[in-house]
Amino acid sequence: MNYSNIKYCDIANGVGVRTTLFVSGCRRHCPFCFNQIAADFAAGEPFTPQVEEQLLQSLDHPYVDGLSVLGGEPMERENQGPLADFLERVHERFPEKNVWLYSGFTWEELRGEVPVEAPYTTSPVTEATPRILSCLDVLVDGPFIEGEKDITLRFRGSANQRLIDVPASLRAGEVVLWRDDPVFESHTKE
């Protein structure tokens, strides 16, 4: 797996101050993607043990709330094995930190409940998929759709994308949406 970028002290991709990892590789090629350079699987640098350790060290501060993983597409089949190993290390070492992952695949596709949409012809589900999901607090799912772009939405670019509370969804056996800050929501719904 390659990564195209790492941001330290990011506040745009989840609640609070975060370390954000952008993995490389995406076959979807959404029009107007904010990170087209990361669509190339060879973009950036190899995700080595040294890079993993740098990320873990960046999380080891009380002001860092968690880790966010974006792409490219983290849930491309090629990325899932290395990503699952890394997220398990994060979860073990920092159980109090929350982990967000952004995927163009829907929850239902990642659970193997519905067929994938074009351009994919093969399910994204691998043996690593449930391992990854078990490490997540929030999954932002669905592709960016320019026609549904809404700059008033928090932590996502288009209205079709959902912020899913992964632990609650796994317990319930159905999608449970993540509850955002009610004070913020009350100011944005008019």
Backbone as JSON, one array per atom type, in Angstrom:
{
  "sequence": "MNYSNIKYCDIANGVGVRTTLFVSGCRRHCPFCFNQIAADFAAGEPFTPQVEEQLLQSLDHPYVDGLSVLGGEPMERENQGPLADFLERVHERFPEKNVWLYSGFTWEELRGEVPVEAPYTTSPVTEATPRILSCLDVLVDGPFIEGEKDITLRFRGSANQRLIDVPASLRAGEVVLWRDDPVFESHTKE",
  "N": [[0.85, -1.18, 0.0], [0.47, 2.23, -0.75], [0.79, 5.62, 0.39], [-0.54, 8.87, -0.08], [-0.47, 11.25, 1.28], [-0.02, 12.75, 4.52], [-1.58, 14.37, 7.15], [-0.99, 16.31, 9.92], [-2.48, 17.44, 12.89], [-5.03, 18.02, 11.79], [-8.23, 19.42, 11.23], [-10.45, 19.09, 9.7], [-11.49, 16.62, 8.93], [-13.16, 15.04, 10.64], [-14.1, 14.94, 14.13], [-12.58, 17.25, 16.32], [-9.0, 17.58, 16.86], [-6.88, 15.92, 14.62], [-4.93, 13.2, 13.28], [-4.39, 12.6, 9.94], [-4.52, 10.25, 7.42], [-3.92, 9.72, 4.06], [-4.56, 7.33, 1.87], [-3.29, 5.71, -1.1], [-4.72, 5.05, -4.33], [-7.56, 4.44, -6.2], [-10.29, 3.32, -7.95], [-12.63, 4.51, -8.69], [-12.8, 7.24, -9.55], [-14.32, 9.73, -9.17], [-16.07, 12.43, -10.61], [-14.82, 15.69, -10.16], [-13.44, 15.08, -7.85], [-11.84, 15.75, -4.77], [-9.27, 14.95, -4.36], [-7.73, 13.93, -6.57], [-5.16, 13.19, -7.31], [-4.47, 11.13, -5.63], [-5.7, 8.92, -6.65], [-4.15, 7.25, -8.17], [-2.58, 4.21, -7.69], [0.15, 4.07, -7.31], [0.85, 6.51, -6.37], [2.54, 8.82, -4.24], [4.23, 7.54, -1.38], [5.64, 4.41, -0.16], [3.84, 2.66, 2.38], [5.35, 2.16, 5.06], [6.76, 0.32, 7.92], [8.09, 2.29, 9.38], [6.7, 4.63, 8.71], [4.21, 3.97, 9.77], [4.91, 3.95, 12.49], [5.56, 6.66, 12.87], [3.02, 7.77, 12.53], [1.67, 6.59, 14.7], [3.11, 7.76, 16.8], [2.35, 10.39, 16.42], [-0.24, 10.32, 17.28], [0.01, 10.09, 19.96], [-0.57, 12.15, 21.88], [-2.26, 14.26, 24.15], [-3.94, 16.24, 23.08], [-4.69, 15.32, 20.59], [-7.4, 13.96, 19.05], [-8.02, 11.76, 17.44], [-7.72, 9.47, 14.64], [-8.03, 9.85, 11.14], [-8.88, 8.32, 8.07], [-8.48, 8.56, 4.68], [-8.67, 8.78, 1.09], [-7.66, 8.86, -2.33], [-8.92, 5.54, -2.08], [-9.55, 3.94, 0.75], [-10.73, 1.42, 1.09], [-10.24, -0.13, -1.14], [-9.51, -3.3, -2.41], [-6.77, -3.99, -2.44], [-5.69, -2.33, -0.52], [-6.72, -3.04, 1.91], [-5.63, -5.15, 3.6], [-3.01, -4.24, 4.64], [-4.0, -1.91, 5.83], [-5.87, -2.86, 7.72], [-4.16, -4.21, 9.52], [-2.68, -2.01, 10.5], [-4.72, -0.36, 11.62], [-5.63, -2.0, 13.66], [-3.4, -1.97, 15.31], [-3.43, 0.74, 16.05], [-5.89, 0.83, 17.42], [-5.37, -0.93, 19.53], [-3.22, 0.29, 20.85], [-4.17, 2.87, 21.38], [-6.91, 2.98, 22.65], [-8.7, 4.91, 23.48], [-8.81, 6.84, 21.52], [-10.59, 8.05, 18.68], [-11.53, 6.63, 15.5], [-11.95, 7.49, 12.21], [-13.14, 6.72, 8.94], [-13.18, 7.32, 5.51], [-15.03, 6.35, 2.74], [-15.78, 5.58, -0.64], [-17.38, 3.44, -1.11], [-20.5, 2.06, -0.07], [-21.96, 1.38, 3.17], [-23.55, -0.89, 2.97], [-22.45, -2.14, 0.71], [-19.88, -2.67, 1.69], [-20.48, -4.51, 3.6], [-21.28, -6.6, 2.11], [-23.92, -6.85, 1.41], [-25.27, -5.8, -0.73], [-24.87, -5.61, -4.32], [-21.91, -4.18, -5.81], [-21.53, -0.89, -7.2], [-20.95, 0.44, -10.51], [-17.72, 1.8, -11.17], [-16.95, -0.68, -10.37], [-16.7, -4.24, -10.39], [-16.32, -6.29, -8.78], [-16.86, -7.36, -5.49], [-15.97, -5.33, -2.67], [-15.4, -6.66, -0.37], [-13.24, -8.37, 1.72], [-11.21, -10.69, 3.63], [-10.16, -8.94, 5.42], [-11.96, -6.85, 5.68], [-14.07, -6.98, 7.77], [-12.36, -6.75, 9.95], [-11.3, -4.2, 9.68], [-13.68, -2.66, 9.87], [-14.37, -3.21, 12.51], [-12.6, -1.68, 13.91], [-13.33, 0.91, 13.57], [-14.88, 4.03, 14.45], [-16.46, 5.91, 13.17], [-17.83, 5.74, 9.96], [-17.69, 7.35, 6.96], [-19.65, 7.13, 4.33], [-20.14, 6.32, 0.83], [-19.92, 7.61, -2.53], [-18.52, 10.79, -3.62], [-20.78, 13.02, -5.02], [-21.23, 15.32, -7.41], [-23.64, 16.64, -8.13], [-25.02, 16.55, -5.76], [-23.62, 18.05, -4.05], [-22.93, 19.87, -1.11], [-22.02, 22.45, 0.7], [-22.64, 23.1, 3.27], [-22.75, 20.88, 4.82], [-21.38, 18.97, 7.45], [-18.23, 17.47, 7.63], [-18.44, 16.01, 5.25], [-18.89, 15.86, 1.67], [-21.07, 15.66, -0.11], [-24.67, 15.28, -0.2], [-25.56, 12.64, -0.32], [-23.79, 11.13, 1.12], [-23.18, 9.39, 4.15], [-22.76, 9.66, 7.7], [-21.8, 7.23, 9.63], [-22.35, 5.55, 12.62], [-20.31, 3.24, 13.55], [-19.77, 1.18, 15.62], [-22.34, 1.1, 16.89], [-23.94, 0.43, 14.7], [-22.95, -2.1, 14.01], [-23.72, -3.51, 16.29], [-26.52, -3.23, 16.16], [-27.14, -4.38, 13.73], [-27.94, -2.97, 11.57], [-27.86, 0.18, 9.77], [-26.86, 2.81, 11.79], [-26.96, 6.14, 12.26], [-24.36, 8.47, 12.91], [-24.43, 10.73, 15.55], [-24.23, 14.09, 15.36], [-22.9, 17.14, 16.78], [-25.43, 18.6, 18.57], [-25.83, 21.34, 19.01], [-24.42, 22.57, 16.95], [-25.85, 21.51, 14.76], [-28.4, 22.68, 15.14], [-27.96, 25.27, 14.37], [-27.57, 25.13, 11.67], [-29.73, 24.22, 10.25], [-31.63, 25.87, 9.07]],
  "CA": [[0.0, 0.0, 0.0], [1.13, 3.53, -0.73], [0.0, 6.73, 0.91], [-0.23, 10.07, -0.85], [-0.25, 12.4, 2.15], [-0.37, 12.67, 5.94], [-1.77, 15.69, 7.76], [-0.98, 16.33, 11.37], [-3.3, 18.55, 13.41], [-6.12, 18.25, 10.85], [-9.52, 19.63, 11.9], [-11.5, 19.06, 8.68], [-11.94, 15.27, 8.58], [-13.63, 14.39, 11.85], [-14.22, 15.8, 15.3], [-11.37, 17.59, 17.06], [-7.69, 17.58, 16.19], [-6.69, 14.56, 14.14], [-3.93, 12.82, 12.31], [-5.13, 12.12, 8.78], [-3.76, 9.45, 6.45], [-4.53, 9.6, 2.73], [-3.98, 6.19, 1.16], [-3.3, 5.84, -2.56], [-5.43, 4.06, -5.12], [-9.02, 4.48, -6.28], [-10.79, 3.04, -9.3], [-13.93, 5.17, -8.89], [-12.57, 8.47, -10.31], [-15.49, 10.61, -9.09], [-15.86, 13.77, -11.18], [-14.59, 16.76, -9.19], [-12.82, 14.54, -6.64], [-10.95, 16.74, -4.16], [-7.93, 14.4, -4.2], [-7.54, 13.08, -7.75], [-3.79, 12.68, -7.39], [-4.37, 9.9, -4.84], [-6.36, 7.81, -7.35], [-3.09, 6.38, -8.68], [-2.09, 3.31, -6.65], [1.58, 4.3, -7.12], [1.07, 7.88, -5.88], [3.1, 8.98, -2.92], [5.33, 6.73, -0.86], [5.21, 3.15, 0.46], [3.39, 2.7, 3.77], [6.34, 1.3, 5.72], [6.68, 0.3, 9.4], [8.56, 3.58, 9.89], [5.59, 5.57, 8.56], [3.23, 3.56, 10.79], [5.38, 4.4, 13.8], [5.4, 8.12, 12.9], [1.59, 8.03, 12.74], [1.36, 6.23, 16.08], [3.7, 8.78, 17.67], [1.56, 11.61, 16.28], [-1.49, 10.14, 18.05], [0.36, 9.98, 21.37], [-0.64, 13.48, 22.49], [-3.61, 14.41, 24.68], [-4.75, 17.14, 22.25], [-5.1, 14.64, 19.36], [-8.62, 13.19, 19.33], [-8.08, 10.5, 16.73], [-7.15, 9.23, 13.31], [-8.94, 9.77, 10.0], [-8.28, 7.66, 6.91], [-9.15, 8.92, 3.44], [-7.91, 8.32, -0.05], [-7.81, 7.51, -2.79], [-9.99, 4.71, -1.53], [-8.97, 3.01, 1.72], [-11.33, 0.1, 1.04], [-9.83, -0.92, -2.29], [-9.08, -4.62, -1.93], [-5.32, -4.0, -2.25], [-5.32, -1.52, 0.64], [-7.36, -3.48, 3.15], [-4.77, -5.95, 4.49], [-2.11, -3.38, 5.42], [-4.77, -0.96, 6.63], [-6.42, -3.59, 8.88], [-3.06, -4.41, 10.48], [-2.36, -0.73, 11.11], [-5.82, 0.11, 12.47], [-5.63, -2.82, 14.87], [-2.33, -1.43, 16.17], [-3.94, 2.01, 16.59], [-6.95, 0.51, 18.38], [-4.76, -1.56, 20.7], [-2.36, 1.23, 21.56], [-4.91, 4.08, 21.76], [-8.34, 2.65, 22.63], [-9.5, 6.1, 23.75], [-8.84, 7.68, 20.32], [-11.59, 7.59, 17.71], [-11.04, 6.4, 14.14], [-12.91, 7.76, 11.13], [-12.69, 6.29, 7.63], [-14.01, 7.81, 4.4], [-15.03, 5.4, 1.64], [-16.79, 5.72, -1.69], [-18.29, 2.3, -0.99], [-21.53, 2.22, 0.96], [-21.98, 0.4, 4.26], [-24.15, -2.12, 2.47], [-21.46, -2.78, -0.15], [-18.79, -3.16, 2.53], [-20.98, -5.66, 4.35], [-21.64, -7.65, 1.16], [-25.38, -6.96, 1.4], [-25.75, -5.38, -2.05], [-23.78, -5.61, -5.3], [-21.22, -2.9, -5.98], [-21.89, -0.05, -8.34], [-19.88, 0.7, -11.48], [-16.98, 1.01, -12.13], [-16.52, -1.94, -9.75], [-17.39, -5.46, -10.79], [-16.01, -7.24, -7.73], [-17.15, -6.87, -4.15], [-14.79, -4.89, -1.93], [-15.29, -7.43, 0.85], [-12.13, -9.31, 1.86], [-11.12, -11.14, 5.02], [-9.76, -7.79, 6.24], [-13.04, -5.86, 5.8], [-14.64, -6.9, 9.12], [-11.32, -6.3, 10.88], [-11.27, -2.74, 9.57], [-14.91, -2.1, 10.42], [-14.38, -3.35, 13.97], [-11.69, -0.66, 14.46], [-13.83, 2.25, 13.25], [-15.95, 4.68, 15.21], [-17.34, 6.52, 12.18], [-17.59, 5.51, 8.53], [-18.35, 8.27, 6.05], [-19.77, 6.24, 3.19], [-20.73, 6.77, -0.42], [-19.06, 8.44, -3.38], [-18.85, 12.2, -3.79], [-21.62, 13.27, -6.19], [-21.24, 16.77, -7.63], [-25.02, 17.13, -8.12], [-25.51, 16.57, -4.38], [-22.65, 18.81, -3.27], [-23.55, 20.77, -0.15], [-20.92, 22.93, 1.53], [-23.08, 23.29, 4.65], [-22.66, 19.6, 5.53], [-20.17, 18.79, 8.23], [-17.4, 16.28, 7.45], [-18.71, 15.29, 4.01], [-19.03, 16.8, 0.56], [-22.35, 15.58, -0.83], [-25.78, 14.87, 0.66], [-25.74, 11.18, -0.33], [-22.84, 10.5, 2.03], [-23.69, 9.25, 5.51], [-21.83, 9.49, 8.8], [-22.34, 6.04, 10.27], [-21.81, 5.12, 13.91], [-19.99, 1.85, 13.23], [-20.06, 0.23, 16.7], [-23.8, 0.98, 17.07], [-24.47, -0.27, 13.53], [-22.59, -3.52, 14.12], [-24.57, -4.08, 17.34], [-27.92, -3.23, 15.74], [-27.33, -5.12, 12.5], [-28.45, -2.03, 10.56], [-27.18, 1.47, 9.83], [-27.19, 3.8, 12.81], [-26.22, 7.34, 11.91], [-23.6, 9.14, 13.95], [-25.09, 11.97, 16.0], [-23.34, 15.24, 15.38], [-23.11, 18.11, 17.84], [-26.76, 19.17, 18.38], [-25.77, 22.8, 18.96], [-24.03, 22.9, 15.57], [-26.96, 21.17, 13.87], [-29.5, 23.62, 15.28], [-27.61, 26.51, 13.68], [-27.38, 24.92, 10.24], [-30.91, 23.59, 9.63], [-32.66, 26.83, 8.67]],
  "C": [[0.89, 1.23, 0.0], [0.21, 4.54, -0.05], [0.42, 7.98, 0.15], [0.05, 11.28, 0.03], [-0.59, 12.02, 3.59], [-0.5, 14.1, 6.43], [-1.8, 15.51, 9.27], [-1.76, 17.56, 11.82], [-4.38, 18.98, 12.42], [-7.4, 18.45, 11.64], [-10.7, 19.53, 10.94], [-12.13, 17.68, 8.49], [-12.35, 14.45, 9.79], [-13.57, 15.38, 13.0], [-12.86, 16.02, 15.97], [-10.13, 17.61, 16.2], [-7.35, 16.14, 15.85], [-5.39, 14.42, 13.36], [-4.7, 12.2, 11.16], [-4.18, 11.48, 7.78], [-4.55, 9.36, 5.17], [-3.86, 8.44, 2.01], [-4.12, 6.4, -0.35], [-4.12, 4.73, -3.19], [-6.92, 4.2, -5.05], [-9.42, 4.28, -7.74], [-12.04, 3.84, -9.66], [-13.8, 6.42, -9.77], [-13.82, 9.36, -10.35], [-15.17, 11.95, -9.77], [-15.77, 14.79, -10.05], [-14.05, 16.24, -7.85], [-11.85, 15.56, -6.08], [-9.51, 16.25, -4.1], [-7.6, 13.45, -5.35], [-6.14, 12.49, -7.83], [-3.65, 11.35, -6.66], [-5.08, 8.72, -5.51], [-5.34, 6.8, -7.89], [-2.55, 5.52, -7.54], [-0.6, 3.52, -6.36], [1.88, 5.7, -6.59], [1.69, 7.86, -4.49], [4.24, 8.04, -2.61], [4.79, 5.41, -0.3], [4.85, 3.36, 1.94], [4.22, 1.7, 4.56], [6.09, 1.24, 7.23], [7.14, 1.63, 10.02], [7.45, 4.64, 9.81], [4.5, 5.25, 9.58], [3.64, 4.1, 12.15], [5.27, 5.91, 13.93], [3.94, 8.49, 13.17], [1.2, 7.72, 14.19], [1.91, 7.27, 17.06], [2.88, 10.07, 17.6], [0.25, 11.53, 17.06], [-1.24, 10.19, 19.55], [0.47, 11.35, 22.04], [-2.07, 13.68, 22.98], [-4.51, 15.32, 23.84], [-5.21, 16.5, 20.94], [-6.26, 13.7, 19.7], [-8.66, 11.86, 18.62], [-7.42, 10.52, 15.38], [-8.27, 9.23, 12.28], [-8.18, 9.17, 8.83], [-9.13, 7.99, 5.69], [-8.32, 8.38, 2.29], [-7.83, 9.38, -1.12], [-9.04, 6.83, -2.19], [-9.39, 3.7, -0.56], [-9.49, 1.58, 1.57], [-11.14, -0.62, -0.3], [-9.25, -2.22, -1.74], [-7.58, -4.65, -1.61], [-4.9, -3.29, -0.97], [-5.77, -2.13, 1.96], [-6.46, -4.26, 4.1], [-3.84, -5.08, 5.31], [-2.87, -2.41, 6.32], [-5.36, -1.64, 7.87], [-5.34, -3.8, 9.94], [-2.75, -3.12, 11.23], [-3.47, -0.27, 12.06], [-5.94, -0.73, 13.75], [-4.54, -2.37, 15.84], [-2.78, -0.13, 16.83], [-4.95, 1.72, 17.7], [-6.38, -0.09, 19.66], [-3.97, -0.55, 21.53], [-3.1, 2.46, 22.1], [-6.42, 3.81, 21.75], [-9.25, 3.85, 22.88], [-9.61, 7.04, 22.54], [-9.9, 7.14, 19.35], [-10.99, 7.53, 16.31], [-12.18, 6.61, 13.16], [-12.3, 7.26, 9.82], [-13.7, 6.77, 6.59], [-13.89, 6.82, 3.25], [-16.11, 5.75, 0.63], [-17.74, 4.55, -1.74], [-19.32, 2.61, 0.08], [-21.35, 1.15, 2.03], [-22.48, -0.93, 3.75], [-23.21, -2.87, 1.53], [-20.32, -3.38, 0.67], [-19.2, -4.35, 3.39], [-21.39, -6.8, 3.43], [-23.14, -7.85, 1.03], [-26.0, -6.59, 0.05], [-24.58, -5.46, -3.03], [-23.16, -4.21, -5.4], [-21.71, -2.19, -7.22], [-20.69, 0.1, -9.26], [-19.0, 1.81, -10.93], [-16.55, -0.35, -11.58], [-17.36, -3.1, -10.25], [-17.21, -6.54, -9.73], [-16.31, -6.6, -6.38], [-15.87, -6.4, -3.47], [-14.51, -5.75, -0.71], [-14.15, -8.44, 0.76], [-12.15, -9.83, 3.3], [-10.75, -9.99, 5.95], [-10.9, -6.81, 6.48], [-13.65, -5.84, 7.2], [-13.63, -6.46, 10.17], [-11.24, -4.77, 10.87], [-12.5, -2.14, 10.22], [-14.93, -2.15, 11.94], [-13.48, -2.32, 14.66], [-12.24, 0.76, 14.3], [-14.87, 2.73, 14.25], [-16.96, 5.29, 14.24], [-16.87, 6.15, 10.78], [-18.37, 6.56, 7.78], [-18.43, 7.52, 4.73], [-20.4, 6.91, 1.98], [-19.81, 7.68, -1.21], [-19.47, 9.91, -3.34], [-19.65, 12.33, -5.09], [-21.78, 14.78, -6.34], [-22.66, 17.35, -7.57], [-25.64, 17.19, -6.74], [-24.55, 17.31, -3.45], [-23.39, 19.8, -2.37], [-22.46, 21.21, 0.83], [-21.34, 23.2, 2.97], [-22.99, 22.0, 5.47], [-21.34, 19.51, 6.27], [-19.52, 17.46, 7.88], [-17.74, 15.45, 6.21], [-19.01, 16.31, 2.92], [-20.36, 16.78, -0.15], [-23.41, 14.91, 0.05], [-26.02, 13.36, 0.68], [-24.85, 10.48, 0.68], [-23.4, 10.51, 3.46], [-22.54, 9.15, 6.5], [-22.41, 8.4, 9.68], [-21.59, 5.74, 11.57], [-21.56, 3.62, 13.78], [-20.25, 0.9, 14.4], [-21.56, 0.02, 16.92], [-24.43, 0.21, 15.91], [-24.16, -1.76, 13.58], [-23.45, -4.21, 15.19], [-26.01, -4.24, 16.87], [-28.18, -4.09, 14.5], [-27.96, -4.28, 11.4], [-27.75, -0.69, 10.75], [-27.76, 2.33, 10.95], [-26.33, 5.02, 12.51], [-25.54, 7.94, 13.14], [-24.31, 10.44, 14.28], [-24.05, 13.06, 16.14], [-23.68, 16.13, 16.57], [-24.47, 18.79, 17.65], [-26.76, 20.68, 18.33], [-25.41, 23.24, 17.54], [-25.19, 22.64, 14.62], [-28.07, 22.19, 13.94], [-29.23, 24.93, 14.55], [-27.53, 26.34, 12.16], [-28.63, 24.4, 9.54], [-31.96, 24.6, 9.18], [-32.45, 27.3, 7.27]]
}
